[in-house]
mmCIF file with all atom_site columns, C-alpha atoms in Angstrom:
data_model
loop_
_atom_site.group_PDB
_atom_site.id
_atom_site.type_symbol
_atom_site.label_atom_id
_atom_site.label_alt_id
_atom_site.label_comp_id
_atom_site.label_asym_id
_atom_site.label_entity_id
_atom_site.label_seq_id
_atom_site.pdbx_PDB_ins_code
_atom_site.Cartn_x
_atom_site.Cartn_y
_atom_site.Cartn_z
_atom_site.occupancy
_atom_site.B_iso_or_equiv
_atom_site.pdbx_formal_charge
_atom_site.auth_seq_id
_atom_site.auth_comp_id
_atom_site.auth_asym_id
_atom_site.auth_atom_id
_atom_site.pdbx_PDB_model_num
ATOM 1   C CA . UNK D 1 1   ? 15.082  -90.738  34.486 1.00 32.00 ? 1   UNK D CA 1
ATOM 2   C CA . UNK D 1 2   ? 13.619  -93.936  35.919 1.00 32.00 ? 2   UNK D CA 1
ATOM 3   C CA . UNK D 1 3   ? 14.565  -95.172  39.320 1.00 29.00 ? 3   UNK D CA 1
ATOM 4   C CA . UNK D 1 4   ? 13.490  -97.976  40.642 1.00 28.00 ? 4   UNK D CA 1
ATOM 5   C CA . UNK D 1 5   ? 11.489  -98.209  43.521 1.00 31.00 ? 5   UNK D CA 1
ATOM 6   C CA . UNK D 1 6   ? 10.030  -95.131  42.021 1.00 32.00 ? 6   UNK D CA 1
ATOM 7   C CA . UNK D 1 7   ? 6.596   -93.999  40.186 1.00 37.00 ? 7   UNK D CA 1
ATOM 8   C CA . UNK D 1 8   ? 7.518   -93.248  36.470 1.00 41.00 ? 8   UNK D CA 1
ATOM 9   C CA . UNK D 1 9   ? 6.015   -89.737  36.034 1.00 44.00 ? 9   UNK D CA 1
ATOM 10  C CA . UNK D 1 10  ? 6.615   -87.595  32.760 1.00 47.00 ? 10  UNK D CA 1
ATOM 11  C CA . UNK D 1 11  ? 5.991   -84.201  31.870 1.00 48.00 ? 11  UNK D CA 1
ATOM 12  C CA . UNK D 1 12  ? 6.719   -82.956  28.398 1.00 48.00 ? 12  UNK D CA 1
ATOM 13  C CA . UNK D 1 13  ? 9.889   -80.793  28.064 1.00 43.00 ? 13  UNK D CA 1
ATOM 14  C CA . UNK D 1 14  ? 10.100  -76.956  26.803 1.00 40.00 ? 14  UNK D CA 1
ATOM 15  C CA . UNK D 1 15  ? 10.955  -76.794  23.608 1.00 41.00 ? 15  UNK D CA 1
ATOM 16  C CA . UNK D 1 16  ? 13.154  -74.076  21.325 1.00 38.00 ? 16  UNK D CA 1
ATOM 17  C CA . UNK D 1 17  ? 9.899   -71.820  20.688 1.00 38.00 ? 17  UNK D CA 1
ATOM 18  C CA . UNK D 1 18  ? 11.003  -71.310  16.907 1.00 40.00 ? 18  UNK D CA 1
ATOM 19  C CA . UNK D 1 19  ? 10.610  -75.441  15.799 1.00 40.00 ? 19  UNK D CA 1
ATOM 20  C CA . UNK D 1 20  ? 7.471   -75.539  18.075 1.00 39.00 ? 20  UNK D CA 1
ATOM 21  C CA . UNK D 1 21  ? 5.606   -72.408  16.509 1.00 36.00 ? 21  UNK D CA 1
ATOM 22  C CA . UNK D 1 22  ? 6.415   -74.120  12.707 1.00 40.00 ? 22  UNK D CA 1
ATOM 23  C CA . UNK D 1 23  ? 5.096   -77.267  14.142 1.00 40.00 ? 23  UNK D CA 1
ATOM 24  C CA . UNK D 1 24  ? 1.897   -75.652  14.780 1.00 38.00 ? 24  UNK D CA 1
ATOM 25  C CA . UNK D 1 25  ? 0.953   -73.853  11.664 1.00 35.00 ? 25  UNK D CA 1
ATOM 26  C CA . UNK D 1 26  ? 1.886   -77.505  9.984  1.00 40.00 ? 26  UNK D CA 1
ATOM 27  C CA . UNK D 1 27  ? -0.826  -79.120  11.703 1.00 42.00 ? 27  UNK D CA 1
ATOM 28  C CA . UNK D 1 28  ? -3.577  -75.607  11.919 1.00 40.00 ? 28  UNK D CA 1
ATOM 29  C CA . UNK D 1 29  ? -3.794  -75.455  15.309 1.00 39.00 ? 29  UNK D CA 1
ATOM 30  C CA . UNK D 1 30  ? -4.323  -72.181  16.503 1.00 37.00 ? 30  UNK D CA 1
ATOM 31  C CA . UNK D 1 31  ? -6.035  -70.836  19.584 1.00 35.00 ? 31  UNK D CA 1
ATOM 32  C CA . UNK D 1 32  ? -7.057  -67.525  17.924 1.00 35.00 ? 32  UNK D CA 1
ATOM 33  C CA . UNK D 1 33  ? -9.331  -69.575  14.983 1.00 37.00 ? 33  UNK D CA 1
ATOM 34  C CA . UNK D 1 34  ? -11.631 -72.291  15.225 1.00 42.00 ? 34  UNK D CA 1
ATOM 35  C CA . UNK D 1 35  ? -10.438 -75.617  14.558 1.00 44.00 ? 35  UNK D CA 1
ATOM 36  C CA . UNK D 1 36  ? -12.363 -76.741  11.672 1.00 47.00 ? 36  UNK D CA 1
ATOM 37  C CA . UNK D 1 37  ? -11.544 -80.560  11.828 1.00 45.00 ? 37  UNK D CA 1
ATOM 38  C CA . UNK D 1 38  ? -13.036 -80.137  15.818 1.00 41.00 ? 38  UNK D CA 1
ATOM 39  C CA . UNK D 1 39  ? -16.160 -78.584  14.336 1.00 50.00 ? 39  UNK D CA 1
ATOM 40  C CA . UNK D 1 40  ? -16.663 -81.092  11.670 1.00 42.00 ? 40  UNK D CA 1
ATOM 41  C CA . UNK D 1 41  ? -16.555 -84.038  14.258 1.00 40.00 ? 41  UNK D CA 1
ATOM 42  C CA . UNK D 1 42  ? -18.993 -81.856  16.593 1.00 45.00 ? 42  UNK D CA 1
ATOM 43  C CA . UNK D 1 43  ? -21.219 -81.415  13.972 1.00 46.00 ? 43  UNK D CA 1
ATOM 44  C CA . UNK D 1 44  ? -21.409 -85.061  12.757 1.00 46.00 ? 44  UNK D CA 1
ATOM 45  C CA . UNK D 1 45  ? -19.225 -85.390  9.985  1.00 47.00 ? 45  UNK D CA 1
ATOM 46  C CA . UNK D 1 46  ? -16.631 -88.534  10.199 1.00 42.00 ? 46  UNK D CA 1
ATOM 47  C CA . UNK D 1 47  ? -14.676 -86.973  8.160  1.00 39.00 ? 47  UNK D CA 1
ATOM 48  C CA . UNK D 1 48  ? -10.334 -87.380  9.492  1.00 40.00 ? 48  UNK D CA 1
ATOM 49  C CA . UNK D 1 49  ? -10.326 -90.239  11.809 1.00 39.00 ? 49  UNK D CA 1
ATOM 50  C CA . UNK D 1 50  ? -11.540 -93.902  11.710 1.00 43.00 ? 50  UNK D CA 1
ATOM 51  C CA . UNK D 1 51  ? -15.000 -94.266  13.337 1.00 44.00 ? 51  UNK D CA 1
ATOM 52  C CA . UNK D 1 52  ? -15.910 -95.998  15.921 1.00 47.00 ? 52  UNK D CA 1
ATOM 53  C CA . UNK D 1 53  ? -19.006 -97.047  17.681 1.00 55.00 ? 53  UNK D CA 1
ATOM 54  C CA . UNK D 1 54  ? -18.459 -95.607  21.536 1.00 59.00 ? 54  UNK D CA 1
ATOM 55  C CA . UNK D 1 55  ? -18.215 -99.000  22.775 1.00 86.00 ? 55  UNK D CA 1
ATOM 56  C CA . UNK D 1 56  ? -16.991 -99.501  26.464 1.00 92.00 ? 56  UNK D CA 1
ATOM 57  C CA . UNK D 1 57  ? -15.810 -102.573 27.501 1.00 93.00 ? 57  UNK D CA 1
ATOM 58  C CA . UNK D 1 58  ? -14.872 -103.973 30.730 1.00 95.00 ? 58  UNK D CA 1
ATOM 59  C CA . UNK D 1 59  ? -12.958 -107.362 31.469 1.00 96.00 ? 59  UNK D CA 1
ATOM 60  C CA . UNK D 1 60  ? -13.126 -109.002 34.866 1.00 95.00 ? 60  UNK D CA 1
ATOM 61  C CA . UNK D 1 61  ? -9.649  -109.959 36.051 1.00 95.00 ? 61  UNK D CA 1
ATOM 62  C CA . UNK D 1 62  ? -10.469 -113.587 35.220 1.00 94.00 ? 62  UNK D CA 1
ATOM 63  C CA . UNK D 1 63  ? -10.984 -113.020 31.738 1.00 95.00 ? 63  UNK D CA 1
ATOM 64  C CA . UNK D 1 64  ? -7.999  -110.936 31.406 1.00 96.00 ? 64  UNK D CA 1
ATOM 65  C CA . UNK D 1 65  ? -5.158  -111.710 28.867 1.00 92.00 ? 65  UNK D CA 1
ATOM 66  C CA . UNK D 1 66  ? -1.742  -111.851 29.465 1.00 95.00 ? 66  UNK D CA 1
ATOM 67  C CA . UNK D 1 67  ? -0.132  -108.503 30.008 1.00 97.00 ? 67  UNK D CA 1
ATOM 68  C CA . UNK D 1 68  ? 0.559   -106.226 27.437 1.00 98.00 ? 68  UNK D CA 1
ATOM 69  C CA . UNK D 1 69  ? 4.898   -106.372 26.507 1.00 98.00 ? 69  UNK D CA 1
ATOM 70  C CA . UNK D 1 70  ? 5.067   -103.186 24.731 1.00 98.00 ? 70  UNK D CA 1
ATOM 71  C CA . UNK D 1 71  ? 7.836   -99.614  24.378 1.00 97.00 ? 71  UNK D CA 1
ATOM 72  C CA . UNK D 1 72  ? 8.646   -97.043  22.257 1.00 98.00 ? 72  UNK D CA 1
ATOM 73  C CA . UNK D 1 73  ? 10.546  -93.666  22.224 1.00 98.00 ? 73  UNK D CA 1
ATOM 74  C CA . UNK D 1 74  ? 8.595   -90.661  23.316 1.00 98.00 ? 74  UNK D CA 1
ATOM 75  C CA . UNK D 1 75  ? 8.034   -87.052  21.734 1.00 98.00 ? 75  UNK D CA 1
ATOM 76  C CA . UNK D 1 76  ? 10.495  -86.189  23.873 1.00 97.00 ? 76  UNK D CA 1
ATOM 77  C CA . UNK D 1 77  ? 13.576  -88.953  22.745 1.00 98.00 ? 77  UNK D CA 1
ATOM 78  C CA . UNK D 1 78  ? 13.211  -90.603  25.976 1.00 98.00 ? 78  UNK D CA 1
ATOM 79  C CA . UNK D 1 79  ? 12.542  -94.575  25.842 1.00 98.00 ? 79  UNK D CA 1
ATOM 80  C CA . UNK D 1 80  ? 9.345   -95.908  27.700 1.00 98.00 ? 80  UNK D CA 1
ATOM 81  C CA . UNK D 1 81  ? 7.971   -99.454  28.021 1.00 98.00 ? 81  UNK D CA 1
ATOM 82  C CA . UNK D 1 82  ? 5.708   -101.764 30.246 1.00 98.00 ? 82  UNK D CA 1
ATOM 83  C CA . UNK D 1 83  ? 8.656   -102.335 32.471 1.00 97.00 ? 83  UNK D CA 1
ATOM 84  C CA . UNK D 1 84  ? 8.983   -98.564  33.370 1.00 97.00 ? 84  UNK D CA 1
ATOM 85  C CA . UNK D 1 85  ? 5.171   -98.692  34.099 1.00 97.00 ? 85  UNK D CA 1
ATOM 86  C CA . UNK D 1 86  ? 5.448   -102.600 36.323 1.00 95.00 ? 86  UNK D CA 1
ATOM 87  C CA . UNK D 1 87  ? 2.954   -101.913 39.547 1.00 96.00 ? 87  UNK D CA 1
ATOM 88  C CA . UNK D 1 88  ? 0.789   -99.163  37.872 1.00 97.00 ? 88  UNK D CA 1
ATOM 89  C CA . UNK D 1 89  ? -2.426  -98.392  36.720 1.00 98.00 ? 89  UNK D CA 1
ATOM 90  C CA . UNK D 1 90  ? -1.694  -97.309  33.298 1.00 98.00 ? 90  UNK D CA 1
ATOM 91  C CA . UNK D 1 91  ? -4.069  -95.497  31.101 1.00 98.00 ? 91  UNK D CA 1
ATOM 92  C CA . UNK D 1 92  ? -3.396  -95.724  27.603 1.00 98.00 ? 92  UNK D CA 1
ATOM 93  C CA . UNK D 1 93  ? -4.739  -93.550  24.296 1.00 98.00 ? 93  UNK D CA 1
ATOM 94  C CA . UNK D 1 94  ? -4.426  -94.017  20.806 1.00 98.00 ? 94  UNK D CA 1
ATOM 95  C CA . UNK D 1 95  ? -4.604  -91.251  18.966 1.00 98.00 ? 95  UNK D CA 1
ATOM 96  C CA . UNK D 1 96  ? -2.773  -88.170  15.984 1.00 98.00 ? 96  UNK D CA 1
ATOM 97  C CA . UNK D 1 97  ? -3.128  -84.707  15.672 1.00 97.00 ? 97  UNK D CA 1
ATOM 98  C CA . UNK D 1 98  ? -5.281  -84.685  12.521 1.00 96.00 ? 98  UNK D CA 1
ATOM 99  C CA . UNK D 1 99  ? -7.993  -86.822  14.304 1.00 96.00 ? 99  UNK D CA 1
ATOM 100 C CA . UNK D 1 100 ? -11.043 -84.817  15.271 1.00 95.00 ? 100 UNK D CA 1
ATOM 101 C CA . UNK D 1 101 ? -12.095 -86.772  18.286 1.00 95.00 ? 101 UNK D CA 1
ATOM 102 C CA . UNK D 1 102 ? -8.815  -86.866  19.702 1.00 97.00 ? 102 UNK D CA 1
ATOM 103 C CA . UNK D 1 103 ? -8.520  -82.739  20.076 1.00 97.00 ? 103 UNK D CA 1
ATOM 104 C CA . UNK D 1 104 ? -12.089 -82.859  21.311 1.00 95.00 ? 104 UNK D CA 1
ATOM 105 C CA . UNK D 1 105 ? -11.041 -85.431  24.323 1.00 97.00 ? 105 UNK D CA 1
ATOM 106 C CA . UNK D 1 106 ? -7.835  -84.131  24.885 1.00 98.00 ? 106 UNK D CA 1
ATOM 107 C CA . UNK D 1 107 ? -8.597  -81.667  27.732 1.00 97.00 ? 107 UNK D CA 1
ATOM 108 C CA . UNK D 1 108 ? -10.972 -84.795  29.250 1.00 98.00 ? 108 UNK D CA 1
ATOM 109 C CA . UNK D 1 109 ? -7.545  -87.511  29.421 1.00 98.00 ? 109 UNK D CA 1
ATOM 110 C CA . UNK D 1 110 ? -5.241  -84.474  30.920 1.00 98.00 ? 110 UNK D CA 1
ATOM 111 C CA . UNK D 1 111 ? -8.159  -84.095  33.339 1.00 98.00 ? 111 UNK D CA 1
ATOM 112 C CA . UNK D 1 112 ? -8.160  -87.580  34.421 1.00 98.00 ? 112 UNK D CA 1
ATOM 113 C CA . UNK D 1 113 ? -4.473  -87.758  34.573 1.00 97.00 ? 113 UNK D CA 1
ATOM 114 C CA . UNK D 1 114 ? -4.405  -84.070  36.654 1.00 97.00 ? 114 UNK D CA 1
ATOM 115 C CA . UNK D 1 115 ? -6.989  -86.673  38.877 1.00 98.00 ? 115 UNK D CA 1
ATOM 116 C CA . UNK D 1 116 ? -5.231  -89.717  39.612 1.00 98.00 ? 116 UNK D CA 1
ATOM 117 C CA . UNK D 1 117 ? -1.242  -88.563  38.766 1.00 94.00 ? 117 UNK D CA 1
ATOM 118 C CA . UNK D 1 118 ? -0.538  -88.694  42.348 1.00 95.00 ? 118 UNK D CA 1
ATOM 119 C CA . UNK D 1 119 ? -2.371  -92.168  43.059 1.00 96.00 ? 119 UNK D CA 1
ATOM 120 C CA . UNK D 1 120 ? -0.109  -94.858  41.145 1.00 89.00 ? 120 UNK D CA 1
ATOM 121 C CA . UNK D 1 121 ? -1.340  -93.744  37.691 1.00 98.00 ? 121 UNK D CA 1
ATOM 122 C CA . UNK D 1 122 ? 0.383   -93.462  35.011 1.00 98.00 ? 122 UNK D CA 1
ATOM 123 C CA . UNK D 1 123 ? -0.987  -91.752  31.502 1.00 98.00 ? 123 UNK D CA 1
ATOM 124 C CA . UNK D 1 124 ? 0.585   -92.833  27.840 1.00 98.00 ? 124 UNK D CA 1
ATOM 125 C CA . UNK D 1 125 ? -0.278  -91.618  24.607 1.00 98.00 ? 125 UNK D CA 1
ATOM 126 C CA . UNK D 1 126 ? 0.581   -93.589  21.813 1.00 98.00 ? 126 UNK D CA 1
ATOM 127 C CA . UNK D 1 127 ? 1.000   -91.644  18.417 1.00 98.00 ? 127 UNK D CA 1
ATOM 128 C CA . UNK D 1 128 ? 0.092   -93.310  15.128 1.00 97.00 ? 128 UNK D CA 1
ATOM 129 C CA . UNK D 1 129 ? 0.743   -91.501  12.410 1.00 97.00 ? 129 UNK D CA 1
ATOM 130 C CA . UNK D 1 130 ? 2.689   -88.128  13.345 1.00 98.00 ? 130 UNK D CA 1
ATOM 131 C CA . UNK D 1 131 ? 6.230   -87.465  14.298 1.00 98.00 ? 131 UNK D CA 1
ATOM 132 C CA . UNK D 1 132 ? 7.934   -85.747  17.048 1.00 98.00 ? 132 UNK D CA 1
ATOM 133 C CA . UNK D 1 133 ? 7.539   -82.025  16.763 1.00 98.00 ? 133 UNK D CA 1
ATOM 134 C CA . UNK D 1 134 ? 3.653   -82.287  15.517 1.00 98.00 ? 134 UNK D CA 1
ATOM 135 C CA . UNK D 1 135 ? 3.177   -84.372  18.650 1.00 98.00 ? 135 UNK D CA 1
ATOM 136 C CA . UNK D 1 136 ? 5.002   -81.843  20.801 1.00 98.00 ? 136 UNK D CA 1
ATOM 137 C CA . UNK D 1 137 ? 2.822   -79.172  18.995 1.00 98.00 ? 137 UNK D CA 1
ATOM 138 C CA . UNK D 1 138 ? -0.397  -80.616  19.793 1.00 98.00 ? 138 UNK D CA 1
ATOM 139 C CA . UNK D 1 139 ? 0.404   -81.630  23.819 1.00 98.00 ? 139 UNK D CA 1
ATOM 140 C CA . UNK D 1 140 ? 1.442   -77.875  23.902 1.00 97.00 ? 140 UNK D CA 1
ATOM 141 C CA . UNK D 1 141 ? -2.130  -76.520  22.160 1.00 97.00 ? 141 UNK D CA 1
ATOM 142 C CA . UNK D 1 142 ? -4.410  -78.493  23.922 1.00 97.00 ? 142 UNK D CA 1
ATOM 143 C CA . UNK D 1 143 ? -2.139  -78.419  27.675 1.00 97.00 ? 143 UNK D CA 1
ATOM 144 C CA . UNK D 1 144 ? -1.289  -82.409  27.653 1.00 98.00 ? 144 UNK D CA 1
ATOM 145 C CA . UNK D 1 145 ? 1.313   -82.661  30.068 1.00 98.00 ? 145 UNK D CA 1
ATOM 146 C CA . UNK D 1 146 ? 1.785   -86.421  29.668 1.00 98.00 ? 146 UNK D CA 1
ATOM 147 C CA . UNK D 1 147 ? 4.117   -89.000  27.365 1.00 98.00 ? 147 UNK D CA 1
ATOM 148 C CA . UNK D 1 148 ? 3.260   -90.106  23.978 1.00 98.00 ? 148 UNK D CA 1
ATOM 149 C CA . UNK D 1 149 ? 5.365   -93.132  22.195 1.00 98.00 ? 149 UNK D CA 1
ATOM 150 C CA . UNK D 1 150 ? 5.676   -91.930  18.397 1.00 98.00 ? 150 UNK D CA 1
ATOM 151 C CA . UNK D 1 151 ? 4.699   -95.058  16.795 1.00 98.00 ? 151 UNK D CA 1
ATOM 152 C CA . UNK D 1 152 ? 4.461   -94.046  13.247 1.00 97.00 ? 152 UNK D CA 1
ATOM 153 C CA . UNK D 1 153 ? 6.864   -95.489  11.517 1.00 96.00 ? 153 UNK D CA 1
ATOM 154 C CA . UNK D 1 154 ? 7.300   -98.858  13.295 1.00 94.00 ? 154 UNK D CA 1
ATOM 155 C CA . UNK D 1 155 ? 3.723   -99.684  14.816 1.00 96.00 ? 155 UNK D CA 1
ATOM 156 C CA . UNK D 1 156 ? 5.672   -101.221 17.587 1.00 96.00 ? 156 UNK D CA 1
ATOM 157 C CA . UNK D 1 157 ? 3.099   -100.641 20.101 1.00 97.00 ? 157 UNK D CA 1
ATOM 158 C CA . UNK D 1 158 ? 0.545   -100.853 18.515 1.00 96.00 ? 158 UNK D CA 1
ATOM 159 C CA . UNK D 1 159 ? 1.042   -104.178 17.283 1.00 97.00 ? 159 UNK D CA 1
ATOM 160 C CA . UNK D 1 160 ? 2.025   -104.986 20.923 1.00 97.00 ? 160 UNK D CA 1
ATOM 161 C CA . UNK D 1 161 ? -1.565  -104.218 22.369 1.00 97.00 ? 161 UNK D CA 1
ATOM 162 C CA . UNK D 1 162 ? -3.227  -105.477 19.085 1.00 95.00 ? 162 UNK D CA 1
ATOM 163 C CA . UNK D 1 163 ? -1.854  -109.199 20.183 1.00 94.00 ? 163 UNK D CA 1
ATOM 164 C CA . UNK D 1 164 ? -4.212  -108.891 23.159 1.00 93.00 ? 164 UNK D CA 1
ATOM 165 C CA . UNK D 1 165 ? -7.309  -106.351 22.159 1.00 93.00 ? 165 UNK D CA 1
ATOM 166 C CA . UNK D 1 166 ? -8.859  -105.022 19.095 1.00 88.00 ? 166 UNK D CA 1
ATOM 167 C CA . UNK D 1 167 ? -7.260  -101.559 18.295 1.00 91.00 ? 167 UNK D CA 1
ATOM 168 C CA . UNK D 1 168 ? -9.635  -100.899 15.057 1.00 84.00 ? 168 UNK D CA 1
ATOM 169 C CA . UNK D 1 169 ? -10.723 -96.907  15.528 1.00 90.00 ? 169 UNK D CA 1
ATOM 170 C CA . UNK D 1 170 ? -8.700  -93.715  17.071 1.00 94.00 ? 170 UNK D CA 1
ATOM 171 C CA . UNK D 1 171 ? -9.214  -92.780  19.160 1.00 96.00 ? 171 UNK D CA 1
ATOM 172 C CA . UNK D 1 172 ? -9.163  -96.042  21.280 1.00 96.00 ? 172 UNK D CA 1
ATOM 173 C CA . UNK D 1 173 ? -8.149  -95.592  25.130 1.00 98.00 ? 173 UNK D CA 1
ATOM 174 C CA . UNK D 1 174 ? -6.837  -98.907  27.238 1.00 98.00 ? 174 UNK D CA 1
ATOM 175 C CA . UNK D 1 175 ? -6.558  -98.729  31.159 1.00 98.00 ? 175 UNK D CA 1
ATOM 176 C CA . UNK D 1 176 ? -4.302  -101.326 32.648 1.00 98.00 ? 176 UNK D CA 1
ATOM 177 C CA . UNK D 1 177 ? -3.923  -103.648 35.614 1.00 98.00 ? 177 UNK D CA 1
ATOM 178 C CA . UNK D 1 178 ? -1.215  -103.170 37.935 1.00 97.00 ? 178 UNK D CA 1
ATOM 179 C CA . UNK D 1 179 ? -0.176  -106.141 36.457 1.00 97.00 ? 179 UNK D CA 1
ATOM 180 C CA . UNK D 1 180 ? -0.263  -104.670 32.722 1.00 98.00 ? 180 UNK D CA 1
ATOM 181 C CA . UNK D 1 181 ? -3.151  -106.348 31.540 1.00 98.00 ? 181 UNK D CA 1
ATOM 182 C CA . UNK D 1 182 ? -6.081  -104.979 29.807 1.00 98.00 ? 182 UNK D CA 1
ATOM 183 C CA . UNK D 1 183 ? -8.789  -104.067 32.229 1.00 97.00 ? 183 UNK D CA 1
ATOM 184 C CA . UNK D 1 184 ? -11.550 -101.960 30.013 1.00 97.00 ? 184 UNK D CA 1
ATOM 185 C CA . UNK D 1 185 ? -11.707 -100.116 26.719 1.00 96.00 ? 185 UNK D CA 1
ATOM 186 C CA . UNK D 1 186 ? -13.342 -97.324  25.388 1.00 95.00 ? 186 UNK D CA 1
ATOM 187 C CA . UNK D 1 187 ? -13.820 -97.356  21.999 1.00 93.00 ? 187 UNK D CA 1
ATOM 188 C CA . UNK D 1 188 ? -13.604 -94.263  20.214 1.00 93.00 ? 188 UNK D CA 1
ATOM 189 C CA . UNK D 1 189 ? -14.183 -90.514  22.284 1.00 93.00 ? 189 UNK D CA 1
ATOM 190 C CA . UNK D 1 190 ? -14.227 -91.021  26.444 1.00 94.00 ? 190 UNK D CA 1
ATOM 191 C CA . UNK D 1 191 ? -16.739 -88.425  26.293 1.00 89.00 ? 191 UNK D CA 1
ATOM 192 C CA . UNK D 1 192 ? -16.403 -86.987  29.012 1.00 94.00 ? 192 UNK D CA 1
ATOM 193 C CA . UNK D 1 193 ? -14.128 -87.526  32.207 1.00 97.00 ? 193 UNK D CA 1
ATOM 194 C CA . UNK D 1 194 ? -16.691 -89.358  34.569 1.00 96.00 ? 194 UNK D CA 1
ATOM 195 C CA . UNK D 1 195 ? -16.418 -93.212  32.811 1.00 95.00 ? 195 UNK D CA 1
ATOM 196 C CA . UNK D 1 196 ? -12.853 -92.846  32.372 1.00 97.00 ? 196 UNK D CA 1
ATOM 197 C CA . UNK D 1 197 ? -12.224 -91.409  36.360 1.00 98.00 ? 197 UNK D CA 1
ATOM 198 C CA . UNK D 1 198 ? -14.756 -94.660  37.268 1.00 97.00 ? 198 UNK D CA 1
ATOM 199 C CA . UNK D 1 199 ? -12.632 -97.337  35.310 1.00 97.00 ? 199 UNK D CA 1
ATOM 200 C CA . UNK D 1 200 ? -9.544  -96.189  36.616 1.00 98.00 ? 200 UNK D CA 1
ATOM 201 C CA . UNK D 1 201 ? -11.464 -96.441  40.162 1.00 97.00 ? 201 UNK D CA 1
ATOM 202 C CA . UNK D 1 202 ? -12.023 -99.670  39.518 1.00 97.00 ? 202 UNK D CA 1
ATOM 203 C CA . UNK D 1 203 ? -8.308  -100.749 38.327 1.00 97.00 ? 203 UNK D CA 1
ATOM 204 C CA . UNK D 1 204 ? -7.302  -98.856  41.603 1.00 97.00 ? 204 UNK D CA 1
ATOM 205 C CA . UNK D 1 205 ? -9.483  -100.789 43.860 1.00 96.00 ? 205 UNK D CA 1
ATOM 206 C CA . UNK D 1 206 ? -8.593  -104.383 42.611 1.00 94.00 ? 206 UNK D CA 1
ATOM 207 C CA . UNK D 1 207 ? -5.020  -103.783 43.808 1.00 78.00 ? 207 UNK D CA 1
ATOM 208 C CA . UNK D 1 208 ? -5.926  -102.238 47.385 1.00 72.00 ? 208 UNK D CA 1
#
């Protein structure tokens, strides 16, 4: 629940272990075989997702657009929105299970998050294309212990942030203002946690 006064932190529930297991073998993840979608994008192969070119793009606050009206229903059930998030630094990733990139930077975001959680951050996935239990499946494979917003069948939120900043490739990951504007962008894989850790540095300072 959401108080206010209070930081909006989310953890993914447990789920029955029977509709999480069928969940997995429906997407192939399995921690006993290699991933072969992974592999593919490792190797060079495009093949799964929409490429992208790695860009990394900072705003200064000046230049910033208005901020970014946008909420959904989580993995979870639970409804989440830019009000729940009001006063935070918000880091936000686009991204499905089937998308190569997005398993290989998966452990990177819940890195960050683990990193900044107790600082005024908040982390949001926003799903594009799967439902609820293959969302569940995935945070559970690859330890995300954060929200998603299943967006695949309205494109709510994604339309939201489109209004205000090219979301063209997944994975695409936003970090927010405090005030819930757009602040940088990484286009495609954060490759790593340093750049990521470093913008949401930044976003942390301006409000200090």
């Amino acid at each position: 629940m959401i108080r206010s006064g209070r930081r909006f932190r989310a953890r993914l529930p447990r789920r029955a272990a029977g509709a999480t297991l069928a969940a997995v073998v429906a997407i192939g993840l399995s921690a006993c075989a290699p991933d072969p979608v992974s592999e593919s994008f490792l190797s060079g192969d495009n093949t799964g997702y929409v490429a992208a070119d790695g860009a990394i793009v900072e705003i200064p606050e000046a230049e910033r657009g208005e901020p970014v009206d946008f909420s959904g229903v989580t993995e979870s059930g639970e409804k989440l929105g830019s009000a729940d998030l009001e006063g935070q630094v918000t880091v936000v990733n686009f991204w499905y299970a089937g998308c190569a990139p997005c398993r290989v930077e998966a452990a990177d975001l819940e890195s960050v998050w683990q990193e900044f959680e107790d600082d005024g951050v908040s982390f949001v996935g926003i799903n594009t294309r799967d439902q609820a239990d293959t969302a569940i499946a995935f945070a559970e494979e690859y330890g995300i212990t954060y929200p998603s917003l299943i967006d695949a069948d309205t494109a709510q939120a994604k339309l939201a942030f489109a209004e205000v900043t090219p979301i063209a490739a997944t994975p695409t990951t936003l970090v927010l203002d405090t005030r819930g504007r757009v602040a940088a962008r990484i286009i495609g894989p954060i490759d790593g946690t340093s750049i990521l850790s470093t913008l949401v540095k930044d976003a942390l300072a301006e409000s200090s």
